[in-house]
């Protein structure tokens, strides 16, 4: 959508954080949501609101806020660990066309030099202007994780928390790192978590052998997030609740879940949603470079991955290696298979991650004045149109 032209959609169901407005209409203008309403939507009504206006009959479909993915490694043949500007375009274009409007470029456990290169490339990409999904910053997954729970992370590069690295990164790339995943039981982790919090960086647990008590203590020091809950962490047991028990019961910890039918059983997604609520649970993809492509052999952080039937696993060891998921697929799975309401699934995919990143005043909900980060889905929840800051992406 050009800055001079508005878009008016009518005959739509507008999904807000609390309810769905039936027979609604929405006006997008100058990159913003100009107005929303109900029942009066029509071509004639559009002409009273904007002179130069594209009019779209939504045919009873859904209007949702664009999705925000805080944990994604790549897509369409490219990985954030080595993607140049062309590769970053390919990743952000692919995920934008599947409903993601904002994402965190997520690393894997690697050498400091390789992580430095990711930060350098993402910073340059952001400064040059981003035509597709917006890279809001970087999520460092590792390298301060547990050697007992590496998952698809390369154990060769696991190290204890390095405060000097954090100081270097925050000086050279101010504001770029938005989240870091670590094992809170590792030596020096509590002090490092405090340092992250002081820098405004979300301290997240993941790939961890932490006990329930160790997680609860880490939360007192500022830990506030759990990556891909249930995966690569100590299990729930009735005498030792483990990491999972702490995540489920501590309201200070937001939780992620990969809703693809492979990482987590739908009953456990329902349990997590009931325990955390839509305001403390985020849908993520954890997508790797194979997302959007077919079966075959790929790489994740230098490790060989085989994708078969849409499931990515390490060639050595058979561990799940990220996913081939998109956010629209995660949203649909949450609704159709886990039994989560459309309104709650929308909050988990948009509003809650926006609040996690501190950008809820600008995006994450269908409200007048916010950015025109808008999705149109049909009645079967298939994605029809995507607008990012008012620009037509799909």
XYZ file of C-alpha atoms in Angstrom:
394
model
C 0.000 0.000 0.000
C 1.491 3.316 -0.990
C 1.482 6.128 1.538
C -1.076 7.990 -0.561
C -3.583 5.159 -0.822
C -5.779 3.661 1.861
C -7.184 0.151 2.159
C -10.654 -0.523 3.484
C -11.689 -4.072 4.405
C -15.272 -4.908 5.273
C -17.362 -8.013 5.964
C -14.632 -9.280 8.290
C -14.371 -10.669 11.809
C -11.907 -8.490 13.704
C -9.973 -10.415 16.366
C -9.191 -8.197 19.348
C -7.410 -9.309 22.555
C -10.718 -10.062 24.274
C -13.315 -10.809 21.622
C -14.065 -11.067 17.914
C -16.093 -8.282 16.309
C -18.386 -9.817 13.703
C -19.376 -8.008 10.516
C -16.618 -5.494 11.073
C -14.584 -3.122 8.962
C -11.079 -1.688 9.176
C -9.337 1.209 7.440
C -5.566 1.196 6.842
C -4.017 4.528 5.937
C -0.466 5.941 5.895
C 0.961 2.806 7.462
C -1.447 2.853 10.409
C -4.754 1.395 11.447
C -6.846 4.515 10.919
C -10.184 3.214 12.213
C -12.177 0.070 12.940
C -15.897 -0.476 13.386
C -18.797 -2.788 12.746
C -21.990 -3.229 10.744
C -21.765 -0.109 8.551
C -18.996 -1.499 6.355
C -19.668 -1.051 2.622
C -18.156 0.454 -0.508
C -20.178 3.631 0.083
C -18.937 3.833 3.643
C -15.337 3.480 2.451
C -15.736 6.497 0.197
C -16.832 8.629 3.120
C -13.624 7.734 5.012
C -10.946 7.996 2.335
C -10.811 9.506 -1.154
C -8.279 7.145 -2.765
C -9.186 3.802 -1.244
C -8.790 0.168 -2.208
C -11.915 -1.679 -1.057
C -11.746 -5.379 -0.149
C -14.657 -7.648 0.735
C -13.243 -9.970 3.400
C -16.051 -12.496 2.785
C -16.470 -13.230 6.463
C -12.789 -13.894 7.099
C -10.675 -12.866 10.057
C -8.555 -9.763 10.633
C -5.634 -10.516 12.989
C -2.560 -8.579 14.086
C 0.613 -9.743 12.358
C 2.601 -12.473 14.073
C 5.791 -11.844 16.062
C 8.351 -14.670 16.273
C 11.002 -14.261 18.986
C 12.728 -17.583 18.219
C 13.546 -18.365 14.584
C 16.843 -19.517 13.056
C 16.127 -19.091 9.358
C 14.046 -20.231 6.441
C 13.857 -20.824 2.707
C 17.389 -22.188 2.467
C 19.121 -19.612 4.648
C 20.332 -19.528 8.270
C 20.889 -16.410 10.361
C 24.319 -17.777 11.310
C 25.699 -17.162 7.831
C 23.058 -15.223 5.866
C 24.253 -12.158 3.955
C 21.871 -9.345 2.981
C 20.389 -11.457 0.173
C 19.893 -14.338 2.590
C 18.292 -12.072 5.172
C 15.910 -10.856 2.478
C 15.018 -14.465 1.663
C 14.356 -15.364 5.322
C 12.307 -12.280 6.111
C 10.373 -12.474 2.828
C 9.430 -16.122 3.380
C 8.260 -15.630 6.947
C 6.465 -12.374 6.064
C 4.500 -14.208 3.395
C 3.446 -16.619 6.147
C 2.215 -13.906 8.486
C 5.285 -12.907 10.516
C 5.740 -9.153 10.681
C 8.515 -8.962 13.297
C 11.167 -11.503 14.281
C 14.319 -11.954 16.327
C 17.243 -13.331 14.345
C 18.178 -16.307 16.499
C 21.681 -17.746 16.743
C 22.898 -21.157 17.869
C 25.751 -22.123 20.172
C 28.854 -21.061 18.274
C 32.194 -19.304 18.674
C 32.240 -15.663 19.724
C 33.665 -14.764 16.331
C 30.738 -16.350 14.522
C 28.234 -14.661 16.846
C 30.006 -11.338 16.266
C 29.489 -11.789 12.535
C 25.765 -12.398 12.982
C 25.428 -9.235 15.047
C 27.376 -7.241 12.475
C 25.281 -8.453 9.531
C 21.936 -7.980 11.292
C 22.863 -4.482 12.438
C 23.859 -3.506 8.890
C 20.659 -5.017 7.501
C 18.520 -3.073 9.959
C 20.281 0.184 9.125
C 19.743 -0.320 5.382
C 15.972 -0.622 5.737
C 13.972 -3.835 5.802
C 11.393 -4.478 3.063
C 9.763 -7.586 4.568
C 9.411 -8.900 8.134
C 11.260 -6.549 10.458
C 14.322 -7.857 12.311
C 13.706 -6.250 15.690
C 16.997 -7.570 17.019
C 18.887 -10.723 17.890
C 18.126 -13.651 20.196
C 21.320 -15.357 21.316
C 20.459 -19.008 21.966
C 23.566 -20.094 23.826
C 26.454 -20.596 23.991
C 26.004 -20.791 27.798
C 23.910 -23.960 27.852
C 24.103 -27.389 29.516
C 26.258 -30.067 27.909
C 23.668 -32.566 29.172
C 20.897 -30.970 27.086
C 22.544 -29.681 23.880
C 19.697 -30.743 21.595
C 20.716 -29.597 18.129
C 23.334 -27.168 19.500
C 27.004 -27.924 18.822
C 28.550 -29.023 22.169
C 32.000 -28.040 20.914
C 31.178 -24.366 21.579
C 29.427 -24.614 24.967
C 31.089 -22.338 27.535
C 30.118 -20.822 30.914
C 28.690 -17.288 30.896
C 31.275 -14.731 29.756
C 30.573 -11.245 31.185
C 33.356 -9.748 29.049
C 31.574 -10.917 25.892
C 28.356 -9.260 26.997
C 30.183 -6.007 27.727
C 31.784 -6.106 24.278
C 28.494 -6.863 22.520
C 26.493 -4.178 24.287
C 29.175 -1.569 23.576
C 29.574 -2.457 19.901
C 25.920 -3.264 19.182
C 23.857 -1.169 21.595
C 20.248 -2.293 21.828
C 20.617 -5.060 19.236
C 20.516 -8.090 21.539
C 16.973 -8.529 22.834
C 17.166 -11.978 24.442
C 19.740 -14.541 25.510
C 19.140 -18.193 26.356
C 21.338 -19.889 28.950
C 21.350 -22.700 31.496
C 20.662 -20.962 34.836
C 22.502 -23.656 36.818
C 25.835 -22.965 35.079
C 28.698 -21.328 36.954
C 28.293 -17.553 37.086
C 24.784 -17.665 35.586
C 23.026 -15.713 38.350
C 25.374 -12.743 38.051
C 25.129 -12.924 34.280
C 21.322 -12.929 34.418
C 21.475 -9.780 36.536
C 23.781 -8.178 33.960
C 21.359 -9.047 31.169
C 18.472 -7.509 33.075
C 20.497 -4.336 33.682
C 21.034 -4.057 29.914
C 17.329 -4.544 29.179
C 17.979 -7.954 27.615
C 15.506 -10.756 28.342
C 17.213 -13.561 30.271
C 15.793 -16.894 29.110
C 16.358 -20.455 30.221
C 16.825 -23.300 27.789
C 18.922 -26.383 27.091
C 19.186 -26.704 30.840
C 19.624 -29.343 33.553
C 18.332 -26.959 36.249
C 16.298 -28.172 39.167
C 13.062 -26.520 40.249
C 14.877 -24.638 43.036
C 17.632 -23.421 40.701
C 15.087 -21.983 38.270
C 13.139 -20.303 41.045
C 16.351 -18.737 42.358
C 17.306 -17.557 38.879
C 13.880 -15.913 38.544
C 14.641 -13.912 41.683
C 17.769 -12.631 39.915
C 15.881 -11.562 36.784
C 15.298 -14.649 34.637
C 11.906 -14.147 32.968
C 11.569 -16.396 29.927
C 11.679 -20.060 28.908
C 12.490 -21.124 25.355
C 10.677 -24.027 23.640
C 9.071 -25.257 26.865
C 9.215 -29.035 27.505
C 12.076 -29.445 25.017
C 15.719 -29.666 26.185
C 15.001 -29.161 29.900
C 14.499 -31.264 33.021
C 11.126 -32.957 33.112
C 8.195 -32.572 35.467
C 8.182 -35.187 38.261
C 5.867 -35.218 41.254
C 8.801 -35.262 43.715
C 11.156 -33.070 41.679
C 9.195 -30.594 39.553
C 12.294 -29.736 37.529
C 12.617 -26.896 35.063
C 9.209 -27.647 33.563
C 7.533 -27.455 36.980
C 9.136 -24.086 37.687
C 8.097 -22.680 34.308
C 4.527 -23.894 34.749
C 4.089 -22.434 38.227
C 6.170 -19.232 38.286
C 4.156 -16.275 36.926
C 7.362 -14.258 36.472
C 8.447 -16.577 33.652
C 6.959 -16.254 30.188
C 7.015 -19.476 28.182
C 7.454 -20.362 24.519
C 5.970 -23.405 22.809
C 6.538 -24.961 19.386
C 3.036 -25.919 18.252
C 3.796 -28.249 15.362
C 2.604 -31.637 16.593
C 6.165 -32.986 16.782
C 7.852 -31.097 19.621
C 4.964 -31.058 22.114
C 1.814 -33.167 22.417
C -1.355 -31.087 22.030
C -2.456 -32.078 25.550
C 0.753 -30.543 26.926
C 0.143 -27.398 24.871
C -3.305 -27.192 26.466
C -1.779 -27.720 29.918
C 0.764 -24.981 29.293
C -1.932 -22.618 28.014
C -4.114 -23.285 31.052
C -1.242 -22.764 33.492
C 0.346 -19.713 31.884
C -2.630 -18.062 30.195
C -2.407 -16.245 26.841
C -0.573 -13.292 28.382
C 2.401 -15.419 29.494
C 2.669 -17.869 26.588
C 4.205 -17.260 23.157
C 3.911 -19.257 19.969
C 7.267 -19.573 18.186
C 8.529 -21.479 15.160
C 12.169 -22.319 16.036
C 12.322 -22.630 12.243
C 15.560 -23.583 10.551
C 16.747 -23.058 6.975
C 14.615 -25.955 5.691
C 11.365 -24.087 6.427
C 9.549 -23.542 3.141
C 11.546 -26.229 1.337
C 11.143 -29.992 0.967
C 12.718 -33.084 2.427
C 16.500 -33.345 2.226
C 19.767 -32.678 4.012
C 20.497 -29.309 5.601
C 22.794 -27.661 8.156
C 22.021 -26.084 11.536
C 24.937 -24.455 13.306
C 27.327 -26.608 11.307
C 25.540 -29.845 12.232
C 24.000 -32.135 9.613
C 20.196 -32.226 9.645
C 17.825 -34.504 7.758
C 14.286 -33.326 7.056
C 11.715 -36.037 6.379
C 7.987 -35.500 6.356
C 8.513 -31.908 7.486
C 10.368 -33.007 10.650
C 13.985 -31.870 11.117
C 16.348 -34.147 13.044
C 20.106 -34.299 13.533
C 21.762 -36.864 11.304
C 23.864 -37.953 14.291
C 21.792 -38.686 17.382
C 18.326 -38.096 15.879
C 17.496 -35.100 18.126
C 14.864 -32.703 16.849
C 16.711 -29.859 15.117
C 14.487 -26.827 15.127
C 11.453 -27.047 12.878
C 10.068 -26.298 9.435
C 7.140 -24.464 11.018
C 5.658 -21.095 10.081
C 3.700 -18.867 12.443
C 0.450 -19.285 10.515
C 0.818 -23.050 10.870
C 1.565 -22.702 14.590
C -1.502 -20.500 15.022
C -3.742 -22.972 13.199
C -2.357 -25.930 15.153
C -2.970 -24.160 18.462
C -6.585 -23.537 17.470
C -7.438 -26.763 15.680
C -5.424 -29.366 17.614
C -4.775 -27.832 21.040
C -8.263 -26.359 21.372
C -7.121 -22.802 22.087
C -9.554 -20.046 21.129
C -8.752 -17.850 18.154
C -8.557 -14.807 20.444
C -6.105 -16.477 22.834
C -4.006 -17.965 20.041
C -3.803 -14.501 18.483
C -2.544 -13.040 21.749
C 0.040 -15.829 22.007
C 1.239 -15.131 18.444
C 1.107 -11.317 18.488
C 0.123 -9.392 21.605
C 2.195 -11.309 24.139
C 5.415 -11.336 22.089
C 4.906 -7.618 21.415
C 4.757 -7.042 25.163
C 7.772 -9.320 25.632
C 9.737 -7.031 23.309
C 8.310 -3.811 24.748
C 6.653 -2.744 21.485
C 3.010 -3.254 22.422
C 2.247 0.458 22.024
C 3.041 0.166 18.302
C 1.903 -3.294 17.247
C 0.536 -6.659 18.368
C -3.188 -5.838 18.406
C -5.884 -4.525 16.077
C -6.370 -1.046 17.514
C -6.767 2.357 15.875
C -3.467 4.237 15.824
C -1.208 1.198 15.809
C 0.941 0.170 12.859
C -0.932 -1.464 10.011
C 0.598 -4.868 10.733
C -2.461 -6.795 9.666
C -3.387 -10.260 8.407
C -6.501 -11.337 6.523
C -7.433 -14.996 6.991
C -10.349 -16.744 5.363
C -12.985 -18.702 7.262
C -10.779 -21.817 7.215
C -7.901 -19.825 8.813
C -5.880 -19.850 5.606
C -3.762 -16.746 5.099
C -5.014 -14.491 2.295
C -3.295 -11.097 2.698
C -0.437 -9.582 4.726
C 0.298 -5.918 5.435
C 3.457 -4.804 7.254
C 3.369 -1.151 8.292
C 0.729 -0.751 5.587
C 2.846 -2.317 2.823
C 1.297 -5.221 0.959
C 3.527 -8.263 1.349
C 1.093 -10.911 0.177
